Amino acid sequence: MSGDTDEQLWQLAVTTLADNWWHDHTVPSRTLYPYQWSWDAGFIAVGLAHVAPARAWHDLRTLFHAQWADGRVPHIVFDDRNAPGDPYFPGPEFWRSNDVPEASPRATSGIVQPPVHAVAVWEVYRRAGRVGDPAARQAARERAVEELRWFYPRLLAQQRYLIGARDFAGSGLACLVHPWESGQDNSPSWDDALAAVPADLTLLRRYRRRDLMVSHRSHRPTDTDYARYIHIARAYRSLGYGDRAPRERYPFLVECPAFNTLLAAAELALADIATVVGADPRPHRRRAQQVTDALVDRLFSPETGMFHARDVATDERSHKRAVGGLLPMVLPTLPHTYVTSLVTEACSPRFGLAEQMRLPLPSYDRTAPDLDPERYWRGPVWINMNWLLWRGLCHHGQGALAAALHEAMLDTVRHAGCYENFHAITGAGIGTAEFSWTAALALDLLVRGPAGDGD
Ligand code: 9WN
């Protein structure tokens, strides 16, 4: 594929999403990720809202049907209708969620992912009732209000779990117990914290990495990283996925700027949802501000002008400059001076945001000696992070930069296709070729236009 028109891109994205639909949910990819993933479902719903709104609601409901009694929304929801042969590792027999009383009856993983769902629910609601005759529009709007009523208590429980049980440091921020919870699995942001985790490669002999059967080794996390991921997941599993054990029982405890930004953004979306369902929006706005303040206190570095992960075990901040550290820019609650600082950093050669730009922002500092331009979250461009940053730029009145980023995202996908991610320097497609959130967010970009104010 090269140089598709917008119409061709639209068609490709619609087909990608249709092909990735499986019974009652959309999979991120038929080959690499054949189940439902949590934050993927949020991004996917944003795109489906434009072409198949009923499916968007259905998809999100499937995810929340698997919510645990303690409020956590698991990062993977498995499906026993998949062909036998265990197409993903670690699968249901690794996580063993059915042994945990709070878990949902449907097999899931035991960890979470960034809470993008309140924002997604609000986006799907906002789009409702825009097509069809007046009666159809009215019916869609009424259904959307019903959906908000169904989701509101569930989203509240999700927030309560993250802001309550996961505040290991008592800092007002949610803490990750596994790098997979960040959605930015092998980001250099975790390197310092991971260095203390044993990398027992014999573990990998016991299990088999299914990802390497369908993807290039040079694109995926290394075996050393994977051995650590398995060690951390087994440790958490041995605690019954509980969050009250002494801190030293958790091999990885990190406060992530992107995750906590999305936690605050969820409170702002909940404030909007509350006004429709007749609840009080003020506690949500208050919590959004509290999380924003804690982000600034704990994770902002005056030296680099951006945000960084904090290892709760050592109380040290990482020095690596990863794209997640720019994400607080999406928050309307972030004071102007920090927004300015983030825009300045985004515009540095490290990330390359500019009114004339070819490629969107990479996942990691393009000038860093350890940049790995094709390895997952250690360099490549990801559309979801750029889409979030674009929303932030639009919100904070950075119209020209937002428009340039909008064009760079669409151009990358037009040229390469709906890939999972893109080479940090050449823009070539990497990973799986039919990736749902790339397709979904391309649809949103096409509909909304450069300034985000389109239909
Ligand atoms: C582990 C599904 C997920 C995304 C993550 C991405 C990747 C899984 C993996 O795929 O993670 O959860 O096997 O590498 O890093 O962001 O949600 O698309």
Coordinates of C-alpha atoms in Angstrom, one line a residue, residues 59-333:
D59 CA -17.8 -4.1 22.6
L60 CA -17.4 -1.9 25.7
R61 CA -20.2 -3.9 27.5
T62 CA -18.4 -7.1 26.8
L63 CA -15.3 -5.7 28.5
F64 CA -17.2 -4.5 31.5
H65 CA -19.1 -7.7 31.9
A66 CA -15.7 -9.2 32.8
Q67 CA -15.1 -6.5 35.5
W68 CA -14.1 -8.0 38.8
A69 CA -16.0 -7.5 42.0
D70 CA -13.3 -5.2 43.3
G71 CA -13.8 -2.8 40.4
R72 CA -10.7 -3.8 38.3
V73 CA -11.2 -4.1 34.6
P74 CA -8.9 -6.8 33.5
H75 CA -6.3 -6.1 30.7
I76 CA -7.3 -9.2 28.7
V77 CA -10.7 -10.9 28.5
F78 CA -10.3 -14.5 27.1
D79 CA -12.7 -16.3 25.0
D80 CA -13.2 -20.1 24.9
R81 CA -14.8 -19.8 21.4
N82 CA -11.2 -19.3 20.0
A83 CA -9.8 -22.3 18.2
P84 CA -8.1 -24.7 20.7
G85 CA -4.3 -24.6 20.8
D86 CA -3.7 -21.6 23.0
P87 CA -3.0 -18.8 20.5
Y88 CA -1.6 -16.3 23.0
F89 CA 0.8 -16.5 25.9
P90 CA 0.2 -15.9 28.7
G91 CA -3.3 -17.3 28.3
P92 CA -6.0 -18.3 30.7
E93 CA -4.2 -21.2 32.2
F94 CA -1.4 -19.0 33.2
W95 CA -3.5 -16.2 34.8
R96 CA -6.0 -18.7 36.5
S97 CA -8.4 -16.0 37.3
N98 CA -11.1 -18.6 38.0
D99 CA -9.2 -19.4 41.3
V100 CA -9.9 -15.8 42.5
P101 CA -13.2 -15.2 44.2
E102 CA -13.5 -11.5 43.1
A103 CA -12.8 -12.4 39.4
S104 CA -15.5 -12.5 36.8
P105 CA -16.8 -15.8 35.6
R106 CA -15.2 -15.2 32.2
A107 CA -11.5 -16.0 32.2
T108 CA -9.4 -12.9 32.3
S109 CA -5.9 -11.7 33.2
G110 CA -5.4 -10.3 36.7
I111 CA -3.8 -7.0 35.9
V112 CA -5.3 -3.8 34.4
Q113 CA -4.5 -1.3 31.6
P114 CA -4.9 2.5 31.4
P115 CA -8.5 3.6 32.1
V116 CA -9.4 5.2 28.8
H117 CA -13.0 3.8 28.9
A118 CA -14.8 6.8 30.5
V119 CA -13.4 9.0 27.7
A120 CA -14.5 6.4 25.1
V121 CA -18.0 6.1 26.6
W122 CA -18.4 9.8 26.5
E123 CA -17.1 10.0 22.9
V124 CA -19.5 7.3 21.7
Y125 CA -22.4 9.1 23.5
R126 CA -21.5 12.4 21.9
R127 CA -21.7 10.8 18.4
A128 CA -25.0 9.2 19.0
G129 CA -28.0 10.1 16.8
R130 CA -26.1 11.8 13.9
V131 CA -27.4 9.6 11.1
G132 CA -30.8 8.3 9.8
D133 CA -34.2 9.9 9.9
P134 CA -35.4 11.9 12.9
A135 CA -37.0 8.9 14.6
A136 CA -33.8 6.8 14.2
R137 CA -31.8 9.7 15.6
Q138 CA -34.1 10.1 18.5
A139 CA -33.9 6.4 19.3
A140 CA -30.1 6.4 19.1
R141 CA -29.9 9.3 21.5
E142 CA -32.2 7.6 24.0
R143 CA -30.2 4.4 23.8
A144 CA -27.0 6.4 24.4
V145 CA -28.4 7.9 27.6
E146 CA -29.4 4.4 28.7
E147 CA -25.8 3.3 28.0
L148 CA -24.4 6.1 30.1
R149 CA -26.6 4.9 33.0
W150 CA -25.3 1.4 32.6
F151 CA -21.7 2.4 32.4
Y152 CA -21.6 5.1 35.1
P153 CA -21.5 2.9 38.2
R154 CA -19.1 0.5 36.6
L155 CA -16.7 3.3 35.6
L156 CA -17.0 4.6 39.1
A157 CA -16.0 1.2 40.5
Q158 CA -13.0 1.1 38.2
Q159 CA -11.8 4.5 39.3
R160 CA -12.4 3.6 43.0
Y161 CA -10.2 0.5 42.6
L162 CA -7.4 2.4 40.9
I163 CA -7.4 5.5 43.1
G164 CA -7.9 3.5 46.2
A165 CA -6.4 0.0 46.2
R166 CA -3.6 0.9 43.8
D167 CA -2.3 4.0 45.7
F168 CA 0.6 2.0 47.1
A169 CA 2.7 5.0 48.0
G170 CA -0.2 7.0 49.5
S171 CA 0.7 9.7 47.0
G172 CA -2.7 10.2 45.3
L173 CA -1.4 8.3 42.2
A174 CA -2.3 4.8 41.0
C175 CA 0.7 2.5 40.9
L176 CA 1.3 -0.2 38.3
V177 CA 2.2 -3.7 39.4
H178 CA 3.4 -4.8 36.0
P179 CA 4.8 -3.0 32.9
W180 CA 2.0 -4.5 30.8
E181 CA -0.4 -2.4 32.9
S182 CA 1.0 0.8 31.3
G183 CA 0.2 -0.5 27.7
Q184 CA 3.7 0.7 26.9
D185 CA 5.2 -2.7 27.7
N186 CA 8.9 -2.4 27.1
S187 CA 9.2 1.4 27.3
P188 CA 12.7 2.5 28.5
S189 CA 10.8 4.2 31.4
W190 CA 10.7 0.9 33.2
D191 CA 14.4 0.0 32.7
D192 CA 15.6 1.2 36.1
A193 CA 12.8 -0.5 38.0
L194 CA 13.1 -3.7 36.0
A195 CA 16.9 -4.0 36.6
A196 CA 16.1 -5.2 40.1
V197 CA 13.8 -8.0 38.8
P198 CA 15.3 -11.4 38.3
A199 CA 15.5 -12.4 34.6
D200 CA 15.2 -16.2 34.8
L201 CA 15.5 -17.4 31.2
T202 CA 14.7 -20.9 32.2
L203 CA 11.1 -19.7 32.8
L204 CA 10.8 -19.1 29.1
R205 CA 11.8 -22.7 28.4
R206 CA 8.8 -23.8 30.5
Y207 CA 6.4 -21.5 28.6
R208 CA 6.5 -20.7 24.8
R209 CA 6.4 -17.2 23.5
R210 CA 3.6 -17.3 20.9
D211 CA 4.3 -13.7 19.8
L212 CA 7.6 -14.8 18.1
M213 CA 5.7 -17.2 16.0
V214 CA 3.7 -14.4 14.3
S215 CA 6.0 -11.4 14.6
H216 CA 9.7 -10.5 14.1
R217 CA 12.0 -11.0 17.1
S218 CA 13.6 -7.6 16.4
H219 CA 10.2 -5.9 16.8
R220 CA 9.2 -7.5 20.1
P221 CA 10.5 -7.3 23.7
T222 CA 13.6 -9.3 24.3
D223 CA 13.7 -12.7 26.2
T224 CA 15.2 -10.9 29.2
D225 CA 12.3 -8.5 29.3
Y226 CA 9.8 -11.4 28.8
A227 CA 11.4 -13.5 31.6
R228 CA 10.9 -10.5 33.9
Y229 CA 7.3 -10.0 32.8
I230 CA 6.6 -13.6 33.7
H231 CA 8.3 -13.4 37.0
I232 CA 6.3 -10.3 38.0
A233 CA 3.0 -11.7 36.8
R234 CA 3.6 -15.0 38.8
A235 CA 4.5 -13.0 41.9
Y236 CA 1.2 -11.0 41.7
R237 CA -0.7 -14.2 40.9
S238 CA 0.7 -15.8 44.1
L239 CA -0.8 -13.0 46.1
G240 CA -4.2 -13.8 44.5
Y241 CA -3.9 -10.5 42.7
G242 CA -4.3 -8.7 46.0
D243 CA -3.0 -5.2 46.6
R244 CA -2.6 -5.3 50.4
A245 CA 0.5 -7.4 50.9
P246 CA 3.8 -5.8 52.1
R247 CA 5.4 -3.8 49.4
E248 CA 8.4 -6.0 49.0
R249 CA 6.2 -8.8 47.7
Y250 CA 5.6 -6.8 44.5
P251 CA 8.7 -6.9 42.3
F252 CA 7.5 -3.9 40.2
L253 CA 5.7 -0.9 41.6
V254 CA 5.8 2.2 39.4
E255 CA 3.8 5.4 39.1
C256 CA 3.4 6.1 35.3
P257 CA 2.6 9.5 34.0
A258 CA 0.5 8.3 31.1
F259 CA -1.6 6.0 33.2
N260 CA -2.3 8.7 35.8
T261 CA -3.0 11.2 33.1
L262 CA -5.7 8.9 31.8
L263 CA -7.0 8.3 35.3
A264 CA -7.5 12.1 35.7
A265 CA -9.0 12.4 32.2
A266 CA -11.5 9.6 33.2
E267 CA -12.6 11.7 36.1
L268 CA -13.3 14.7 33.8
A269 CA -15.2 12.4 31.4
L270 CA -17.2 11.1 34.4
A271 CA -18.0 14.6 35.4
D272 CA -19.6 15.0 31.9
I273 CA -21.4 11.7 32.2
A274 CA -22.6 12.6 35.7
T275 CA -24.4 15.7 34.4
V276 CA -26.4 13.5 32.0
V277 CA -27.3 10.7 34.4
G278 CA -28.3 13.2 37.2
A279 CA -25.3 12.6 39.5
D280 CA -23.0 15.2 41.0
P281 CA -20.1 16.1 38.7
R282 CA -18.1 18.0 41.4
P283 CA -16.4 15.1 43.1
H284 CA -15.1 14.0 39.7
R285 CA -13.7 17.4 39.0
R286 CA -12.1 17.5 42.4
R287 CA -10.5 14.1 41.9
A288 CA -9.2 15.1 38.5
Q289 CA -7.5 18.1 40.0
Q290 CA -6.1 16.0 42.9
V291 CA -4.5 13.5 40.5
T292 CA -3.2 16.3 38.3
D293 CA -1.6 18.0 41.3
A294 CA 0.0 14.7 42.4
L295 CA 1.3 14.1 38.9
V296 CA 3.0 17.5 39.0
D297 CA 4.4 16.9 42.5
R298 CA 5.7 13.4 42.0
L299 CA 6.5 13.0 38.3
F300 CA 7.4 16.3 36.8
S301 CA 11.1 17.0 36.4
P302 CA 12.2 20.7 36.2
E303 CA 15.5 19.4 34.6
T304 CA 13.9 17.8 31.6
G305 CA 10.7 19.8 31.5
M306 CA 8.6 16.7 31.2
F307 CA 7.1 13.9 33.3
H308 CA 8.8 10.6 34.2
A309 CA 7.9 7.3 35.9
R310 CA 8.7 7.0 39.6
D311 CA 9.9 3.7 41.0
V312 CA 8.0 3.4 44.3
A313 CA 10.5 0.9 45.8
T314 CA 13.5 3.3 45.4
D315 CA 11.5 6.5 45.3
E316 CA 13.6 7.5 42.2
R317 CA 12.3 9.0 39.0
S318 CA 13.5 7.6 35.7
H319 CA 15.5 10.0 33.5
K320 CA 14.4 8.4 30.3
R321 CA 12.3 10.7 28.0
A322 CA 9.4 8.6 26.7
V323 CA 6.3 9.8 24.9
G324 CA 4.1 8.9 27.9
G325 CA 5.9 11.7 29.8
L326 CA 4.3 14.3 27.4
L327 CA 0.8 12.9 27.9
P328 CA -0.3 15.2 30.8
M329 CA -0.7 17.8 28.1
V330 CA -4.1 16.3 27.4
L331 CA -5.4 17.5 30.8
P332 CA -7.3 20.8 31.0
T333 CA -6.5 20.7 34.7

